[in-house]
Short mmCIF file of C-alpha atoms in Angstrom, two decimals:
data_model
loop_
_atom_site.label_atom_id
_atom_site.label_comp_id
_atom_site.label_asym_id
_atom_site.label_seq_id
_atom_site.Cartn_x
_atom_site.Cartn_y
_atom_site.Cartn_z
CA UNK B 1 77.60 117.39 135.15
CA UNK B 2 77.32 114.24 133.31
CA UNK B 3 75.09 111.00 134.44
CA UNK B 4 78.59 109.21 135.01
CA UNK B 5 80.24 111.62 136.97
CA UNK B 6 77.10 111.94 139.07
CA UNK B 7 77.25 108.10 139.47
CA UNK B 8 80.61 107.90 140.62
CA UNK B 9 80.15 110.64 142.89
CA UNK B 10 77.13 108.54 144.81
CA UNK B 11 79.29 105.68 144.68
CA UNK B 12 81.78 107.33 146.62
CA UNK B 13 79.54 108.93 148.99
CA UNK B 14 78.29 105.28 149.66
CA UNK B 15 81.61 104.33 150.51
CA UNK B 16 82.48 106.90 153.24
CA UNK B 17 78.77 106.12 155.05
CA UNK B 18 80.07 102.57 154.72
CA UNK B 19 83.73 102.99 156.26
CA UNK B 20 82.75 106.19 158.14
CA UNK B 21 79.15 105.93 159.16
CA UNK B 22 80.30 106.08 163.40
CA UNK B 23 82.33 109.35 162.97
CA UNK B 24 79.63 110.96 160.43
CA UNK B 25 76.64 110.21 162.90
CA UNK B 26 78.60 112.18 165.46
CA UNK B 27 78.86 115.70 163.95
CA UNK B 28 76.93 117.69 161.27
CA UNK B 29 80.07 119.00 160.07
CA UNK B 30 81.39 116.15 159.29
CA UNK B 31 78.45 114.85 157.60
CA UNK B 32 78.37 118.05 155.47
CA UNK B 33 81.87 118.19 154.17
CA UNK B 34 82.08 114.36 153.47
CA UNK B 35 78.70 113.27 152.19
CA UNK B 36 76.39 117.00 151.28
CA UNK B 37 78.61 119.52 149.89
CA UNK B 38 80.17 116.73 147.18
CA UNK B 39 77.01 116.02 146.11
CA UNK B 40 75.15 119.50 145.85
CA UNK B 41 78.54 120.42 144.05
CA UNK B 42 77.97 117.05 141.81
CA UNK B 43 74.61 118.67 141.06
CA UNK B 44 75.40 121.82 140.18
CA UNK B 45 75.65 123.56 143.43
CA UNK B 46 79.29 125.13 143.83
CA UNK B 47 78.99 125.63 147.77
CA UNK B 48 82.61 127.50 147.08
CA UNK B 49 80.50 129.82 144.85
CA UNK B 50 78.70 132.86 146.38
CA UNK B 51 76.72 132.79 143.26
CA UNK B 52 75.14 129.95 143.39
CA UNK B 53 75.33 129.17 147.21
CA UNK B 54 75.29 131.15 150.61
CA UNK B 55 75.77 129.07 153.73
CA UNK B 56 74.16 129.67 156.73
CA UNK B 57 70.84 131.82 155.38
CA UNK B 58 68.77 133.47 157.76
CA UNK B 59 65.38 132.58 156.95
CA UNK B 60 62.16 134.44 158.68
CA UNK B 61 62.79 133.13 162.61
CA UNK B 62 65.91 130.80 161.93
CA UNK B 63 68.65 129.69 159.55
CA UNK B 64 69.29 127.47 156.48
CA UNK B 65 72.29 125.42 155.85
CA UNK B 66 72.03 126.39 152.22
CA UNK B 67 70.75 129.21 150.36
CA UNK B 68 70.90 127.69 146.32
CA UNK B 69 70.67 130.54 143.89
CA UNK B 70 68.86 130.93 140.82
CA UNK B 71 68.23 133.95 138.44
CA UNK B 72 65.93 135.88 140.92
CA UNK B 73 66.87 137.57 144.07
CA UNK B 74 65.41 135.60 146.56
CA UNK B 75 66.81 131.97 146.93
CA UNK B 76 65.51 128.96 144.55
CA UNK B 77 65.69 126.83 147.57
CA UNK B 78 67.55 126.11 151.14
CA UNK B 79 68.80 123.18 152.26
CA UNK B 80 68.32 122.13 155.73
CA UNK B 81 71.36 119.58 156.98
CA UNK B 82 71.59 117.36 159.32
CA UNK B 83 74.16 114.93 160.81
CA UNK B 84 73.97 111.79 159.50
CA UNK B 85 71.40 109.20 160.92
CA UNK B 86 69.41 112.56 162.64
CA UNK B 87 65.77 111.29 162.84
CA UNK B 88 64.22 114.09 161.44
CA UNK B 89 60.22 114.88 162.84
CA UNK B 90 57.44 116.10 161.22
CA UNK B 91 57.91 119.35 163.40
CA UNK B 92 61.17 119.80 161.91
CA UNK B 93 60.15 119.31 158.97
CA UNK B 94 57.40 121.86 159.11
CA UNK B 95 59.66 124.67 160.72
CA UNK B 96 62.05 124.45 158.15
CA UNK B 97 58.63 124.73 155.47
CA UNK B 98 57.25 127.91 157.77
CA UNK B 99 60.82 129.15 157.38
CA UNK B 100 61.43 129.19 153.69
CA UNK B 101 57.77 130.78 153.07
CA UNK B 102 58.55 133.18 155.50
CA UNK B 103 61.38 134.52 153.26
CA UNK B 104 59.61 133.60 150.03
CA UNK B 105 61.48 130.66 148.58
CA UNK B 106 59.30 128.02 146.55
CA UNK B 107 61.60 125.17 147.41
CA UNK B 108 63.13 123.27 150.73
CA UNK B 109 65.13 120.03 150.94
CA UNK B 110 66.05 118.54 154.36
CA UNK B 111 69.00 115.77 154.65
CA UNK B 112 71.66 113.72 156.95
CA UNK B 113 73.71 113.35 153.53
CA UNK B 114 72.29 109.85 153.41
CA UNK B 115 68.35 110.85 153.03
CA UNK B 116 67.11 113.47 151.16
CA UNK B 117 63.74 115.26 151.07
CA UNK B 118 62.65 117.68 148.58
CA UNK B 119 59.96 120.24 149.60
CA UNK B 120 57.18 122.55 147.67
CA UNK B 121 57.04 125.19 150.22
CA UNK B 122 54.05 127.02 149.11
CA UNK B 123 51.62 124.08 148.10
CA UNK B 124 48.24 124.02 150.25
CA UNK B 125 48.39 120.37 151.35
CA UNK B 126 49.37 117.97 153.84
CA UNK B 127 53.03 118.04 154.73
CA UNK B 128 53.43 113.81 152.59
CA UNK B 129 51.64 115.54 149.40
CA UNK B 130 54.23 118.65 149.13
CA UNK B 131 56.69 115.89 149.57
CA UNK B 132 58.62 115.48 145.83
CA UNK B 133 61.18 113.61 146.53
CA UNK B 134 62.57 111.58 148.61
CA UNK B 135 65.24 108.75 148.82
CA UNK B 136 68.25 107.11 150.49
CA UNK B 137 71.46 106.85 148.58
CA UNK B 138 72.78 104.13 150.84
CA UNK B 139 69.84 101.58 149.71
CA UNK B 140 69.38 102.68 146.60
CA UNK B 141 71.20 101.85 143.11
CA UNK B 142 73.67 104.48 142.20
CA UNK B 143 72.18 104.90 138.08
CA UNK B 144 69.19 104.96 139.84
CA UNK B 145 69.95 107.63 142.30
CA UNK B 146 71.47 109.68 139.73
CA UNK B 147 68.12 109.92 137.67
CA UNK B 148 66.14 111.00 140.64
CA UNK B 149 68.60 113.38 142.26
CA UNK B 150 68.14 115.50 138.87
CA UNK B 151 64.89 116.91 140.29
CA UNK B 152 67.45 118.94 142.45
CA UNK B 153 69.89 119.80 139.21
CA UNK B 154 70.88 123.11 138.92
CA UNK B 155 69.04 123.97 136.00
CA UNK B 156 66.13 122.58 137.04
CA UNK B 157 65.37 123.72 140.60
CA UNK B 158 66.78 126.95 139.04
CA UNK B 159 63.85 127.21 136.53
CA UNK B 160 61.35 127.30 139.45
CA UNK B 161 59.63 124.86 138.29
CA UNK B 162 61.84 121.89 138.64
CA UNK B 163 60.59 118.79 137.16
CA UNK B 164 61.19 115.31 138.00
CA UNK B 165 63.14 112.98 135.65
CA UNK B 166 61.90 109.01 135.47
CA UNK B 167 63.89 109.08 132.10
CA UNK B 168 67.25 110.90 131.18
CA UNK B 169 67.28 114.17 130.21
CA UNK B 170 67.68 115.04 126.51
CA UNK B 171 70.48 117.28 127.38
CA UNK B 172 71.72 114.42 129.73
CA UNK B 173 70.68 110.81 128.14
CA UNK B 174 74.47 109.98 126.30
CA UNK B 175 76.08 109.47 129.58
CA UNK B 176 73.40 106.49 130.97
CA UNK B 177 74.56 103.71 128.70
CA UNK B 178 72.55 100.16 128.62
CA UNK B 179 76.38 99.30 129.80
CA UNK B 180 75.18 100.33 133.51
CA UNK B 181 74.69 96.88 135.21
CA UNK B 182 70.86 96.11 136.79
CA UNK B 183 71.64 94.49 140.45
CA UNK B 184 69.89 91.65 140.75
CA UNK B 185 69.09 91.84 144.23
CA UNK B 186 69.75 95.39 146.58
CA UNK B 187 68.20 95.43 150.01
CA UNK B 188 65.46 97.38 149.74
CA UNK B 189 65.00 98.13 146.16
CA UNK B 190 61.52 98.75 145.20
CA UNK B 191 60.23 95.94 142.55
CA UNK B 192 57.30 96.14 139.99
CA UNK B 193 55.18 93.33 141.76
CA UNK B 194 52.18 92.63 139.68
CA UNK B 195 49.26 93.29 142.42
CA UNK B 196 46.33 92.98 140.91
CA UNK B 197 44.08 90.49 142.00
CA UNK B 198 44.29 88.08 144.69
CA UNK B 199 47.66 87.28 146.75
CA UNK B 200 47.66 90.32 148.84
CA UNK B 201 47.06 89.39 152.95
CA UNK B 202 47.63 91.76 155.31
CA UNK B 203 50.78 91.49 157.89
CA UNK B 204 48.62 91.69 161.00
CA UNK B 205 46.23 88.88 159.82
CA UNK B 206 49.03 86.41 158.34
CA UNK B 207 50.81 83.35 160.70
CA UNK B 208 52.82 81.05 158.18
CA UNK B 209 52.72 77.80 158.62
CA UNK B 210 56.37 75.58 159.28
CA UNK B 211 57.56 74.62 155.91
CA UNK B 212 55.72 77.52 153.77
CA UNK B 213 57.73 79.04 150.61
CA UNK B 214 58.35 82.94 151.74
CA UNK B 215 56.44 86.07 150.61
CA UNK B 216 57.14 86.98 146.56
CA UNK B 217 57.01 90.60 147.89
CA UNK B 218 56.25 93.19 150.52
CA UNK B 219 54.64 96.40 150.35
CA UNK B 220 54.37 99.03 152.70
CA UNK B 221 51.68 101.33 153.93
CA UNK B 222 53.09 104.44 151.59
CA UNK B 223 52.88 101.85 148.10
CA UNK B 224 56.63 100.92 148.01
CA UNK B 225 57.09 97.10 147.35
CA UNK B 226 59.73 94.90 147.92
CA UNK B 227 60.87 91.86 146.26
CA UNK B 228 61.12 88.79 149.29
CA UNK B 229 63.67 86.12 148.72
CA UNK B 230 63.20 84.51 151.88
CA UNK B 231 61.83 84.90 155.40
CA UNK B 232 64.59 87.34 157.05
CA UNK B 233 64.02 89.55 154.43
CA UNK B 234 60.48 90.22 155.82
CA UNK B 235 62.33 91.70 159.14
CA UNK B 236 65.04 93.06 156.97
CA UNK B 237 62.86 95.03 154.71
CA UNK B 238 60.87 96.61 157.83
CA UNK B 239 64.15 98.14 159.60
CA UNK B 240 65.10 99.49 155.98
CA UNK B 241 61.78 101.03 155.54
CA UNK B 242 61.45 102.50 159.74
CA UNK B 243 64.66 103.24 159.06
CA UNK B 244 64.52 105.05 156.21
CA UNK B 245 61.71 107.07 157.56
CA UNK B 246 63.62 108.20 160.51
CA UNK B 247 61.09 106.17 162.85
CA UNK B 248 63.72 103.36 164.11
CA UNK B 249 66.59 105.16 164.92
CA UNK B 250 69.48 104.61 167.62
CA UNK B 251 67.50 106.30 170.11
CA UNK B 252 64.20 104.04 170.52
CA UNK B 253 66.92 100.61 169.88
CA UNK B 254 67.27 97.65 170.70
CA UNK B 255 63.83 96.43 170.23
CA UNK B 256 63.51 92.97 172.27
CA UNK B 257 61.43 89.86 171.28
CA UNK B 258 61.86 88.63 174.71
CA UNK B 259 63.91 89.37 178.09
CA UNK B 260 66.72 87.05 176.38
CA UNK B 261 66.11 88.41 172.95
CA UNK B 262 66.66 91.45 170.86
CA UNK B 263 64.87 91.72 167.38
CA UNK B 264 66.90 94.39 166.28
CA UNK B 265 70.21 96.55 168.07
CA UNK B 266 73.17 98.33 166.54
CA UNK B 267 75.35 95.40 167.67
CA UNK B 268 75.10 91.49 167.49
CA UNK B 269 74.34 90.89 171.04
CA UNK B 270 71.30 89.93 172.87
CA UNK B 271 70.21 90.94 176.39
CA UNK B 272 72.10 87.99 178.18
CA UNK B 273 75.48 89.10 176.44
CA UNK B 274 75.46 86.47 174.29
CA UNK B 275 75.77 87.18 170.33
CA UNK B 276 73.51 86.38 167.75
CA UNK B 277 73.60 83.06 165.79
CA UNK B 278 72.86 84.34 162.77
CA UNK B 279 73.96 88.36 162.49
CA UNK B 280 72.50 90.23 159.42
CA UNK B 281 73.32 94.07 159.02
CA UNK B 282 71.23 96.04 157.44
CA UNK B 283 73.17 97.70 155.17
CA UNK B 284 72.48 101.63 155.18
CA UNK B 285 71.41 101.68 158.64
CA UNK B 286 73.14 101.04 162.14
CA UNK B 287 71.09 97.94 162.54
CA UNK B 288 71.34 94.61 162.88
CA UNK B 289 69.19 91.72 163.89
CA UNK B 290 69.00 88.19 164.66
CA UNK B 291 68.63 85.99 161.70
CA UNK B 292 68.54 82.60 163.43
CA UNK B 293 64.81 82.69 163.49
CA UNK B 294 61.92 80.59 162.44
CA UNK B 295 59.30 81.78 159.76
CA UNK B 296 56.65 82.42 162.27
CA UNK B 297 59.11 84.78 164.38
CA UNK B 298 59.97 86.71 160.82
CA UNK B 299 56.59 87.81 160.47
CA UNK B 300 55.45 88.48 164.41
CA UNK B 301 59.06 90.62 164.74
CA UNK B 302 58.23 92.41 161.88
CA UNK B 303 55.15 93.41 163.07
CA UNK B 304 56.44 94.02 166.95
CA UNK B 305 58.54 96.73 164.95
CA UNK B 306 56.40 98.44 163.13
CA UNK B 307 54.20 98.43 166.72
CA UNK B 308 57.47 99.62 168.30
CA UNK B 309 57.74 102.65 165.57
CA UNK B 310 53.85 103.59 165.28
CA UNK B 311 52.79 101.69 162.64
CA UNK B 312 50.04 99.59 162.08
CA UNK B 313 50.57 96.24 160.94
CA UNK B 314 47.27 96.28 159.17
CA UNK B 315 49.18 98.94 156.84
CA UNK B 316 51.65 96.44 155.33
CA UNK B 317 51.13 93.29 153.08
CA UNK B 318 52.76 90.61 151.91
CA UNK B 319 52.14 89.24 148.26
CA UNK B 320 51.65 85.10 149.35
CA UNK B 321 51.67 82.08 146.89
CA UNK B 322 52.82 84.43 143.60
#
């Protein structure tokens, strides 16, 4: 499978979460035929092949979505799926681990066909260091995308010792032309901020003052920054990033800023009934939040979400007067 094709097979599994997102968050199924199975195919990964795929594996105690085959007897890795939007635990996340080494398979990825998760099963570390991949196809640039989803190419999880690719392929590179367009902004795309030195304040300990130019960038408590245009983005990056790590989900929404208020709620309305002046969707998620706000509420809703989710402001920190 070449670069493009992989491209344009992202691009269209953006689409259906786009146009279909409501009927794909209701059923696993659903989310597995339209958004999981195209793209493990796109990969490599037949699912119509016994060869290379057996559905529903028993694994030790339970049962993988996905069995993917490589040379050996035992599978290269399962799959674990999801419906989309699922927010996945830790405990999940560790039964479908105990699972796969249970049954002896070096590999386990876990996703609602939006985000994916790529697993070393047998590594003796915390469950975020045996983490090698992991992304969201909805926020993330499609050549992008395509470059990191080839640490879960055929040929390379195959191997057993699958390796990641920050550059194409040799056997791959003709197919990602300099003709592939660089967005100039994308919601949550991660930006190389130059952080050394001062600039860096921590979210807790910042209160802008009326009038002050917004944040250059943003960077959150795992090392991912964010380029900031302007003050909404501040909220806007933080439900991409709880989003994106399953800890704002439908289920602990709408987050309120006041008895009249919502910060954030899967539809432009606040408490009273009455819908938001300024309505901003974050695109990717089921959010969407008030954007007729001052500077001051930017920053204190941001950090009354990361509160909400578990987080500690003192985590996150915003690159001032770049």
């Amino acid at each position: 499978m070449l670069l493009d094709d992989l491209v344009s097979v992202i691009e269209t599994l953006k689409e259906r979460m786009r146009a279909h997102g409501a009927t794909l968050r209701a059923n696993e199924i659903r989310t597995r035929t339209a958004l999981i199975d195209p793209l493990l195919t796109a990969l490599g990964w037949d699912v119509s092949d016994p060869a290379l795929v057996t559905p529903e594996y028993t694994v030790g105690e339970g049962r993988a979505d996905y069995a993917l085959h490589g040379a050996e007897s035992i599978p290269a890795a399962i799959v674990e799926a999801k419906r989309l939007g699922h927010a996945l635990n830790d405990d999940e996340r560790m039964q479908m681990l105990n699972y796969a080494n249970a049954r002896g398979v070096r590999y386990a990825a876990v996703t609602d066909g939006d985000v994916w998760e790529f697993y070393e099963v047998f590594k003796q570390a915390p469950l975020e260091d045996r983490r090698l991949l992991s992304l969201r196809v909805a926020n993330t640039p499609a050549h992008e995308l395509a470059l990191k989803l080839l640490l879960l190419w055929r040929p390379n999880v195959a191997s057993g010792q699958p390796v990641a690719a920050n550059e194409p392929v040799h056997s791959m590179a003709s197919s990602l032309s300099s003709s592939v367009p660089q967005p100039q902004e994308e919601l949550t795309a991660p930006v190389n901020v130059a952080s050394a030195g001062a600039g860096w304040v921590n979210l807790s300990d910042f209160v802008p003052i009326p009038g002050d130019a917004s944040p250059a960038a943003m960077r959150f408590t795992n090392g991912n920054e964010y380029a900031v245009n302007n003050w909404n983005q501040v909220v806007r990056h933080t439900i991409a990033w709880l989003g994106f790590r399953a800890l704002l989900t439908e289920l602990n929404t709408p987050v309120s800023s006041s008895n009249k208020r919502y910060i954030v709620h899967t539809k432009a309305m606040h408490p009273t009934g009455k819908p938001y002046a300024k309505s901003i969707v974050v695109e990717g998620t089921p959010f969407v939040f008030e954007g007729n706000i001052s500077s001051r509420s930017c920053v204190s809703n941001a950090k009354k979400l990361l509160q909400h989710c578990g987080v500690s402001p003192d985590t996150v920190q915003l690159q001032i007067g770049q």
